[in-house]
Coordinates of C-alpha atoms in Angstrom, one line a residue:
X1 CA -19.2 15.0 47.8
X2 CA -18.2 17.0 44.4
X3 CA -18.0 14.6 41.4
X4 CA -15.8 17.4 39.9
X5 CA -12.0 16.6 39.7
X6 CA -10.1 19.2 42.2
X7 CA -7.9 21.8 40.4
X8 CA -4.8 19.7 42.0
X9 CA -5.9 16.5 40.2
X10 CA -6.9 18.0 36.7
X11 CA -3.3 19.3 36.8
X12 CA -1.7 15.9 37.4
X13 CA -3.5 14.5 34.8
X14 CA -2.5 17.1 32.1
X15 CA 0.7 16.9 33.3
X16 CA 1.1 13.2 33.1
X17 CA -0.9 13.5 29.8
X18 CA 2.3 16.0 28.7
X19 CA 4.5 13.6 29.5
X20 CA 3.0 10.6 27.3
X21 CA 2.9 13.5 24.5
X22 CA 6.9 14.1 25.0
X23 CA 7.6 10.1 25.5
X24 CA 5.9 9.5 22.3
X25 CA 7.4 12.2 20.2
X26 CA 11.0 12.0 21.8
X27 CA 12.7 9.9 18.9
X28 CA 13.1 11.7 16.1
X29 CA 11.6 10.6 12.6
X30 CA 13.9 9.0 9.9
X31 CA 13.9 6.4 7.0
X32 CA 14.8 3.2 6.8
X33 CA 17.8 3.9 4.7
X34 CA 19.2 5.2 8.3
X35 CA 18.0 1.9 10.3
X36 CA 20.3 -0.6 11.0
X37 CA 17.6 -2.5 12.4
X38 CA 14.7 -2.4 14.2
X39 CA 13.6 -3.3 18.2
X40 CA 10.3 -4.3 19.1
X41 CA 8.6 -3.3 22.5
X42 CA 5.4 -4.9 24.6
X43 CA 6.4 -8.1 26.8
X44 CA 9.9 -8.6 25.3
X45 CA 12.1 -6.6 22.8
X46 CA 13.2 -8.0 19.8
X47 CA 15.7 -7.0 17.0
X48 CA 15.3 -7.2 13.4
X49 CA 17.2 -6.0 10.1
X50 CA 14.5 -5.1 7.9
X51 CA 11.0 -3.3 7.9
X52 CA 8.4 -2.7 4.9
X53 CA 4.8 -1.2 5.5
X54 CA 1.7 -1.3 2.8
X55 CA -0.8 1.6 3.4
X56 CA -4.3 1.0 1.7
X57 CA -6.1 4.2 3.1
X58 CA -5.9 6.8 0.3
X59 CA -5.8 4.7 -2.8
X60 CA -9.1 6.2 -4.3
X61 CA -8.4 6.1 -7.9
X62 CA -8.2 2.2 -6.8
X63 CA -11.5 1.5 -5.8
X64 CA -13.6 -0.9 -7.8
X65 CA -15.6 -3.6 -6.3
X66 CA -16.0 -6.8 -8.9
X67 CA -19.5 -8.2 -9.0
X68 CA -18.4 -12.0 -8.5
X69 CA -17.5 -14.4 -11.3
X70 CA -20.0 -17.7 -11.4
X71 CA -17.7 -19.9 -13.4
X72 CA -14.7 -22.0 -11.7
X73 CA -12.5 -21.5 -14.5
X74 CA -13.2 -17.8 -14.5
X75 CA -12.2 -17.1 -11.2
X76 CA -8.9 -18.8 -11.3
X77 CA -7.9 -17.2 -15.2
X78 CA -9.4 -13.5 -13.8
X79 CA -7.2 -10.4 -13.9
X80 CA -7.0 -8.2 -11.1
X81 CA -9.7 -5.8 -10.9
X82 CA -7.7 -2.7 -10.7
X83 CA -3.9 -1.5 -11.5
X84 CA -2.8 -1.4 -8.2
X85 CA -1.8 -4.6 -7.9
X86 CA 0.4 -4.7 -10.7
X87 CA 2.4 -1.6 -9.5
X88 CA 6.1 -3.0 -8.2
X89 CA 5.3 -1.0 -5.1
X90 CA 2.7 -4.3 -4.2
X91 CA 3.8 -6.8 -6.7
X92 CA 7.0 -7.4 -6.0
X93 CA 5.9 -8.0 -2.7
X94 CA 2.8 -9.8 -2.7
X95 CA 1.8 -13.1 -5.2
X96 CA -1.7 -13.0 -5.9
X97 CA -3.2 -16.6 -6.0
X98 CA -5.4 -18.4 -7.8
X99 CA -4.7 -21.9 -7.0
X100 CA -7.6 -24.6 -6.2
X101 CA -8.2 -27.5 -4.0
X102 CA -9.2 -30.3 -6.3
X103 CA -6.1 -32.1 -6.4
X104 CA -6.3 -32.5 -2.3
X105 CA -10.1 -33.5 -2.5
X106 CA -9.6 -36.4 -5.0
X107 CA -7.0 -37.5 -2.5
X108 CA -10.4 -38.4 -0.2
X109 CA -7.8 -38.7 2.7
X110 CA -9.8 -36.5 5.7
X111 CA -6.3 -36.2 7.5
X112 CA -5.2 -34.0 4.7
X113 CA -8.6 -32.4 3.8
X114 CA -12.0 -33.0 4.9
X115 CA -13.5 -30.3 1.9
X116 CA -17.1 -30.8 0.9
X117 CA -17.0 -28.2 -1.6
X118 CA -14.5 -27.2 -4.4
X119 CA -12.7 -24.1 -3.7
X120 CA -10.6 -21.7 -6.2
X121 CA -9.1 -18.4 -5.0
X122 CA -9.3 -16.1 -7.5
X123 CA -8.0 -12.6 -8.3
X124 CA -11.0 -11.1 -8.7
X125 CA -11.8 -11.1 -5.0
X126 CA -9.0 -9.1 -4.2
X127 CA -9.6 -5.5 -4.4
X128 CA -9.4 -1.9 -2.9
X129 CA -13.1 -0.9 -1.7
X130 CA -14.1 2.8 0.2
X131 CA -15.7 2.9 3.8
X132 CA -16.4 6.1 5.9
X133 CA -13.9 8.5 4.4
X134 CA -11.2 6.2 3.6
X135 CA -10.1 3.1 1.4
X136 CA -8.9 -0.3 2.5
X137 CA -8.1 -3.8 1.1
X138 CA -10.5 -6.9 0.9
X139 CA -10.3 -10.3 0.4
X140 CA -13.8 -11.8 -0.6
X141 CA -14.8 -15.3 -0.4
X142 CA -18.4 -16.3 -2.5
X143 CA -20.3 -19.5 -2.2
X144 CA -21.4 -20.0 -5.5
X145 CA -24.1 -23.1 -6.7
X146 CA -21.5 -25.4 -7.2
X147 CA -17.8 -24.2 -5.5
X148 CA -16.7 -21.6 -3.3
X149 CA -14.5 -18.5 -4.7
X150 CA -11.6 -17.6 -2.1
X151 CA -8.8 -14.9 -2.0
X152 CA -5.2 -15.4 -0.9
X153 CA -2.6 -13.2 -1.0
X154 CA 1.3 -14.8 -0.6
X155 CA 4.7 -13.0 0.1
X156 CA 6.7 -13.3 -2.9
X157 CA 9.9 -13.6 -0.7
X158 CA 9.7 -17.5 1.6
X159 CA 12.8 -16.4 3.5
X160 CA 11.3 -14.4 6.8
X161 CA 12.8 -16.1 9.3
X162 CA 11.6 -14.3 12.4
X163 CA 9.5 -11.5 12.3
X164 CA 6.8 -8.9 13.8
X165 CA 3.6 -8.6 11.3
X166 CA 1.0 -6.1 11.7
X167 CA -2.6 -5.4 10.5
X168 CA -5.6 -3.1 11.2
X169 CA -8.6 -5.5 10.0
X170 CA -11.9 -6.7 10.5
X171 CA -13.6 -9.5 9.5
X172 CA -17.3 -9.4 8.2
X173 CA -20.1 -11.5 6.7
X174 CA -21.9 -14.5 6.8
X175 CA -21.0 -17.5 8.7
X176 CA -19.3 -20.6 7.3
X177 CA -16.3 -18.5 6.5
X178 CA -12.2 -17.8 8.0
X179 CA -9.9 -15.4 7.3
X180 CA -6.3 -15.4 8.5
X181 CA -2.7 -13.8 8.9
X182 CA 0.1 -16.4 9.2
X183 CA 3.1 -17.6 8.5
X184 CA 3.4 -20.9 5.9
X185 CA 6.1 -23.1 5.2
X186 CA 4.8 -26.2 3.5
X187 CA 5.5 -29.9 3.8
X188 CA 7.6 -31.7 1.3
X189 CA 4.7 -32.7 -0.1
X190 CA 0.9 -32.7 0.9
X191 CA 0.8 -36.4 2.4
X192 CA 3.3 -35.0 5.0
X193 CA 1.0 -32.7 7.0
X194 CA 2.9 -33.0 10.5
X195 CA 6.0 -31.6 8.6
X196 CA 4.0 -28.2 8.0
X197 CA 5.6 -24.9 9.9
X198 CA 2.8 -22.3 10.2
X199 CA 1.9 -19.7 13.2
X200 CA -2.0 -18.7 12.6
X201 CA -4.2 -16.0 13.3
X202 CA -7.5 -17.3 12.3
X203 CA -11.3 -15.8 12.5
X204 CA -13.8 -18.0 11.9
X205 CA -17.5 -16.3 11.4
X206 CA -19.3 -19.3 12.5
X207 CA -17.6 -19.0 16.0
X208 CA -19.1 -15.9 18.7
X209 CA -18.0 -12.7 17.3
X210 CA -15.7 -12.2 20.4
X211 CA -13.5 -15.5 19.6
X212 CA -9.7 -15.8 17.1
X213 CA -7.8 -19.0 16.9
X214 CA -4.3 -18.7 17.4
X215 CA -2.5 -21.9 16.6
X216 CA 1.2 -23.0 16.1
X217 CA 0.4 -26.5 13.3
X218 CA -0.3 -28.7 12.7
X219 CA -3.1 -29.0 15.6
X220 CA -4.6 -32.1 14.6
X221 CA -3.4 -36.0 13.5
X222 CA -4.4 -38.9 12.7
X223 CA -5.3 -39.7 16.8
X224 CA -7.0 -36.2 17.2
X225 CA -6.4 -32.5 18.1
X226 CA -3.0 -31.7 19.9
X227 CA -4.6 -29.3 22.4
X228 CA -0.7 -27.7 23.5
X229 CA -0.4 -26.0 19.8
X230 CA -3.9 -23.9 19.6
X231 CA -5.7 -21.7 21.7
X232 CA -9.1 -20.1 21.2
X233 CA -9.1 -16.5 23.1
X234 CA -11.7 -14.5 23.6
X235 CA -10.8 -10.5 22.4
X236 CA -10.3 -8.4 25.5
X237 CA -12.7 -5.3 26.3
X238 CA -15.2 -6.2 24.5
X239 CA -14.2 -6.2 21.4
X240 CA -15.8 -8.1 18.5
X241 CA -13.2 -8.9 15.2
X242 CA -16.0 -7.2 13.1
X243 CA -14.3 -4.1 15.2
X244 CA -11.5 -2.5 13.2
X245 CA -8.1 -3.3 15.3
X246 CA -4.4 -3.6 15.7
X247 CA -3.7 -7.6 14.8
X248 CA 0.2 -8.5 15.7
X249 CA 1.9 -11.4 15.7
X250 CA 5.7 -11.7 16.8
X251 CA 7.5 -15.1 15.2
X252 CA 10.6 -15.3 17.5
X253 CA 12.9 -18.1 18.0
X254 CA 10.9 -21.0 20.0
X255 CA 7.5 -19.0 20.3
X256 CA 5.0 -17.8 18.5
X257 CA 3.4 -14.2 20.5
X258 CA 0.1 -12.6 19.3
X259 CA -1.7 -8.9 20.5
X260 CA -4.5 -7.2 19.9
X261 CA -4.6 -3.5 20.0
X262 CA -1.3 -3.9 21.8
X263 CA -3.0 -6.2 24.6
X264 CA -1.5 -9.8 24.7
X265 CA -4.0 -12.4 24.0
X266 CA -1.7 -15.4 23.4
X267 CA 1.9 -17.1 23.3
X268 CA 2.4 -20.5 22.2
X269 CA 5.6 -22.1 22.7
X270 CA 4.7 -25.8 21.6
X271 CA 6.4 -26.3 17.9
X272 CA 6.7 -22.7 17.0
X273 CA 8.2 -22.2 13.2
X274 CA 11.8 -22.8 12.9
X275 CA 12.8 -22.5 9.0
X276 CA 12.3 -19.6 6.5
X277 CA 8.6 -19.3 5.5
X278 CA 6.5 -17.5 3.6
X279 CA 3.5 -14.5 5.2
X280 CA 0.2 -14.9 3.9
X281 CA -3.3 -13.7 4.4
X282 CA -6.6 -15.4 3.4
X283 CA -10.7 -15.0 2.9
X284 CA -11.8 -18.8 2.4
X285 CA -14.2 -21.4 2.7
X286 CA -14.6 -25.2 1.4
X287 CA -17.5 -26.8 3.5
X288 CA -14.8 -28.8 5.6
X289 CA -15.3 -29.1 9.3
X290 CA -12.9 -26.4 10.3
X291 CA -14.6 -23.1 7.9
X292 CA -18.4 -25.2 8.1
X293 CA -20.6 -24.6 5.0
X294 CA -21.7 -21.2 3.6
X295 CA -24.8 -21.0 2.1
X296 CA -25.5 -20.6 -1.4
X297 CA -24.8 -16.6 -2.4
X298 CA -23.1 -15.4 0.8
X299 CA -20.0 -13.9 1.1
X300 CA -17.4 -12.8 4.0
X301 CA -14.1 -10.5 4.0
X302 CA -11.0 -9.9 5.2
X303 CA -10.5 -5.9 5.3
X304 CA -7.3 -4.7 5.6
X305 CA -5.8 -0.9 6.5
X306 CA -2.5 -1.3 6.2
X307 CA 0.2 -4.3 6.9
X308 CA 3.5 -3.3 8.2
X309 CA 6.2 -6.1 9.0
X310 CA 9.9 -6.0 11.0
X311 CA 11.7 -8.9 9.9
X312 CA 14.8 -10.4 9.0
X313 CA 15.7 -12.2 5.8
X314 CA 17.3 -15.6 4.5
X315 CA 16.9 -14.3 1.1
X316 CA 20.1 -14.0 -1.7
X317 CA 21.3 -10.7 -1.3
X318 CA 19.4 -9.4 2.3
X319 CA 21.6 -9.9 4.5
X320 CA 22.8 -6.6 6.2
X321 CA 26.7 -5.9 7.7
X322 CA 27.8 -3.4 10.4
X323 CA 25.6 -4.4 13.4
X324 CA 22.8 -2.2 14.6
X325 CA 24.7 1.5 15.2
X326 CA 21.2 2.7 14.0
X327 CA 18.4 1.3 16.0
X328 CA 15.0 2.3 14.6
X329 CA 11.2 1.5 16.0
X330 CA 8.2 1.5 14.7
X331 CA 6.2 1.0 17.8
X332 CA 7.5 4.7 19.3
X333 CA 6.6 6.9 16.3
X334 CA 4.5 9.6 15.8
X335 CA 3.7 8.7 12.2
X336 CA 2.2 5.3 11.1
X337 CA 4.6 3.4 8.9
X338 CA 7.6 5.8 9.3
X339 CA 10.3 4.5 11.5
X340 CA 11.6 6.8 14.7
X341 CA 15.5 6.5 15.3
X342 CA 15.8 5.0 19.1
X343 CA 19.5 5.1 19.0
X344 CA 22.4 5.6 16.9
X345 CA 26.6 5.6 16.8
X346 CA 28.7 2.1 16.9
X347 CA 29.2 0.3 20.0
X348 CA 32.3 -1.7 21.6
X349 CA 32.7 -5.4 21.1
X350 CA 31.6 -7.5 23.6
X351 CA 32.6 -11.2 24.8
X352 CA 31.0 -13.2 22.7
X353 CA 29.8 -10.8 20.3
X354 CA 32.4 -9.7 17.6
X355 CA 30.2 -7.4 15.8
X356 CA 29.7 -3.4 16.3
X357 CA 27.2 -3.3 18.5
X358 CA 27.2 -3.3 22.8
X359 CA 24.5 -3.8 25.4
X360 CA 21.8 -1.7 22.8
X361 CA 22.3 -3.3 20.0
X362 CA 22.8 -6.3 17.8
X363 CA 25.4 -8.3 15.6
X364 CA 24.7 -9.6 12.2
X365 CA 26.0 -12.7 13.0
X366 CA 23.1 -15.7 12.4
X367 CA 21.8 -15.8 8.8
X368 CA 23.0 -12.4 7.7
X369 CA 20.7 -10.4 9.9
X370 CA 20.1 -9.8 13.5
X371 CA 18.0 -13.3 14.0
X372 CA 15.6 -12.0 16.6
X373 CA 18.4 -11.1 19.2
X374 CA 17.6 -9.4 22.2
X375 CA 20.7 -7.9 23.5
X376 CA 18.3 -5.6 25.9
X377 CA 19.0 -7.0 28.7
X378 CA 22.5 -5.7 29.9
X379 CA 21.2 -2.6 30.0
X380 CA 19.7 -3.2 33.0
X381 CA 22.5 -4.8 34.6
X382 CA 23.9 -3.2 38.4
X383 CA 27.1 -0.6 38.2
X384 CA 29.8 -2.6 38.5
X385 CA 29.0 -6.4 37.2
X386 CA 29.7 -6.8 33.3
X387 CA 27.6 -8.8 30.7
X388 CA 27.6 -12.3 29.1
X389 CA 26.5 -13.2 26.3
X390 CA 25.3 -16.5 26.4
X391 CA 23.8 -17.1 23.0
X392 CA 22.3 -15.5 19.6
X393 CA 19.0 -14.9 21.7
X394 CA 19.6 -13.4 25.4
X395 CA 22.3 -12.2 27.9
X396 CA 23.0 -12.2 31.5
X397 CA 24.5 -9.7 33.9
X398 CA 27.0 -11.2 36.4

């Protein structure tokens, strides 16, 4: 028998290739000046009231790579290694750190740090490199004779409360290192580690090149590891996190959901974040028993693409009226970064939902925004019944 596909066949398949084509180009292009908010898609749909996205692909009068800095003290008072990250358009976004772990080592409590080796992040490992035709991002961490040089970038704003981050990354170099995407909202004060609220995406390159950590903290106390908040997934279809790919991580209220290239890998209910926090990505090391040692002169890196984030906002001043009459996506675009317009126009009032918005939308009711809500499903509801809103989060046909 022919291995060839029959004429018939070859035609379905262009002709169901067509249709992705249409389905993926049939909401228009806009800005986010015309969203109202934005709805996520994969295993549930999400609203939120703002959306930013930081492209590092064509900044080529960026690129400088730093040799690295041998002196603690030179690490944490180091400048930025190019002008990019003084521009407003990353600045007032992003807070690059320089902060060290000393303090937390000369409390010589290992339920708060078990560090072997001093660690400083420093500006100068955080800079825009070039790799096969394009530019990207990198945080670099060093092990140097006597302490280890890290990189940590923070989000200026702490109030994301609920959100969907995205990166394209990899993660290379030696072993001993981890790198990470989460969200961070600290203890009162360091002794009070089971107060922390933080949703991780962690790589570390001591572990099989197949393996992320996905953890809601904290995971550990004083009696041991607290196996319902972290899991340890191996990267579907072979893939390897030295691969460039899709990282996404949806905070919503009560669980914490992670993909990878749009496949879910994870979804941890078990103390998921509750209060505004902070987004923050990391290159690191300090010897402890969660990075393991580096050796002497070897580095690893975070590379980042691009970061694009759908959120809402506790912050003065962000908080959005009117509803969602405009309801954007940036998971059904035809252009990276630019937001499609799904829908648009006011909707009736509902019960239980005063604002402008009906079963497509969203009210800015909770914190200013639209919280998270997912208003979706009335729209599947049978001709004839009516929908109730039972809460800021879901709704029922009857």
């Amino acid at each position: 028998m022919s291995a060839e596909p029959s004429s018939r066949s070859l035609a379905l398949v262009i002709a169901a290739a067509s249709l992705v084509a249409v389905a993926r180009g049939a909401y228009p292009l806009t800005t986010d000046s015309n969203c109202n908010c934005y709805k996520t898609n994969l295993t549930t749909s999400n609203y939120f009231s703002h959306h930013q996205f930081f492209d590092f692909r064509s900044l080529w009068q960026y690129v400088n790579v730093p040799q690295p800095i041998d002196s603690f003290e030179g690490n944490a008072q180091a400048q930025p290694p190019s002008p990019y990250f003084t521009n407003p358009a990353f600045a007032d976004a992003w807070d690059i750190q320089n902060w060290n772990n000393t303090a937390l080592m000369a409390l010589n409590d290992s339920t708060i740090s078990d560090a072997t080796v001093k660690m400083v992040n420093s500006p100068n490992n955080i800079y825009i490199e070039q790799d096969n035709g394009a530019t990207h991002l990198t945080l670099r961490t060093v092990r140097h004779a006597t302490f280890q040089s890290a990189a940590e970038i923070e989000s200026q704003s702490q109030g994301f409360q609920f959100l969907s981050v995205r990166m394209r990354a990899r993660t290379t170099g030696a072993k001993g290192a981890v790198t990470a995407m989460f969200t961070y909202r600290p203890p009162p004060t360091p002794l009070n580690t089971q107060l922390v609220q933080e949703a991780d995406l962690e790589i570390r390159t001591e572990d099989p090149p197949m393996y992320v950590q996905y953890t809601n903290q904290p995971s550990w106390n004083s009696t041991g590891d607290i196996p319902a908040a972290t899991r340890n997934v191996t990267l579907p279809d072979g893939w390897r996190w030295s691969d460039w790919a899709e990282y996404r991580m949806d905070w919503t209220p009560g669980s914490s959901t992670w993909y990878v290239n749009g496949r879910l890998v994870s979804q941890i209910t078990f103390q998921a974040p509750r209060d505004p926090s902070q987004v923050i990505f990391n290159s690191w090391s300090d010897g402890g028993s969660w990075s393991g040692p580096m050796q002497v002169g070897s580095q690893a890196y975070l590379q980042i693409q691009w970061i694009e984030m759908v959120y809402n906002s506790t912050d003065p001043g962000a908080g959005r009226t009117g509803g969602c009459r405009n309801i954007c996506t940036i998971d059904e675009t035809t252009k990276l970064g630019t937001p499609a317009l799904l829908t648009g126009g006011s909707f009736p009032s509902q019960p239980g939902n005063p604002g402008n918005a009906g079963p497509a939308g969203c009210v800015s009711a909770k914190y200013g925004q639209c919280a998270g809500k997912n208003w979706n499903g009335c729209r599947n509801c049978a001709a004839g019944s009516t929908c109730r809103y039972q809460n800021d989060y879901y709704s029922q046909c009857l």
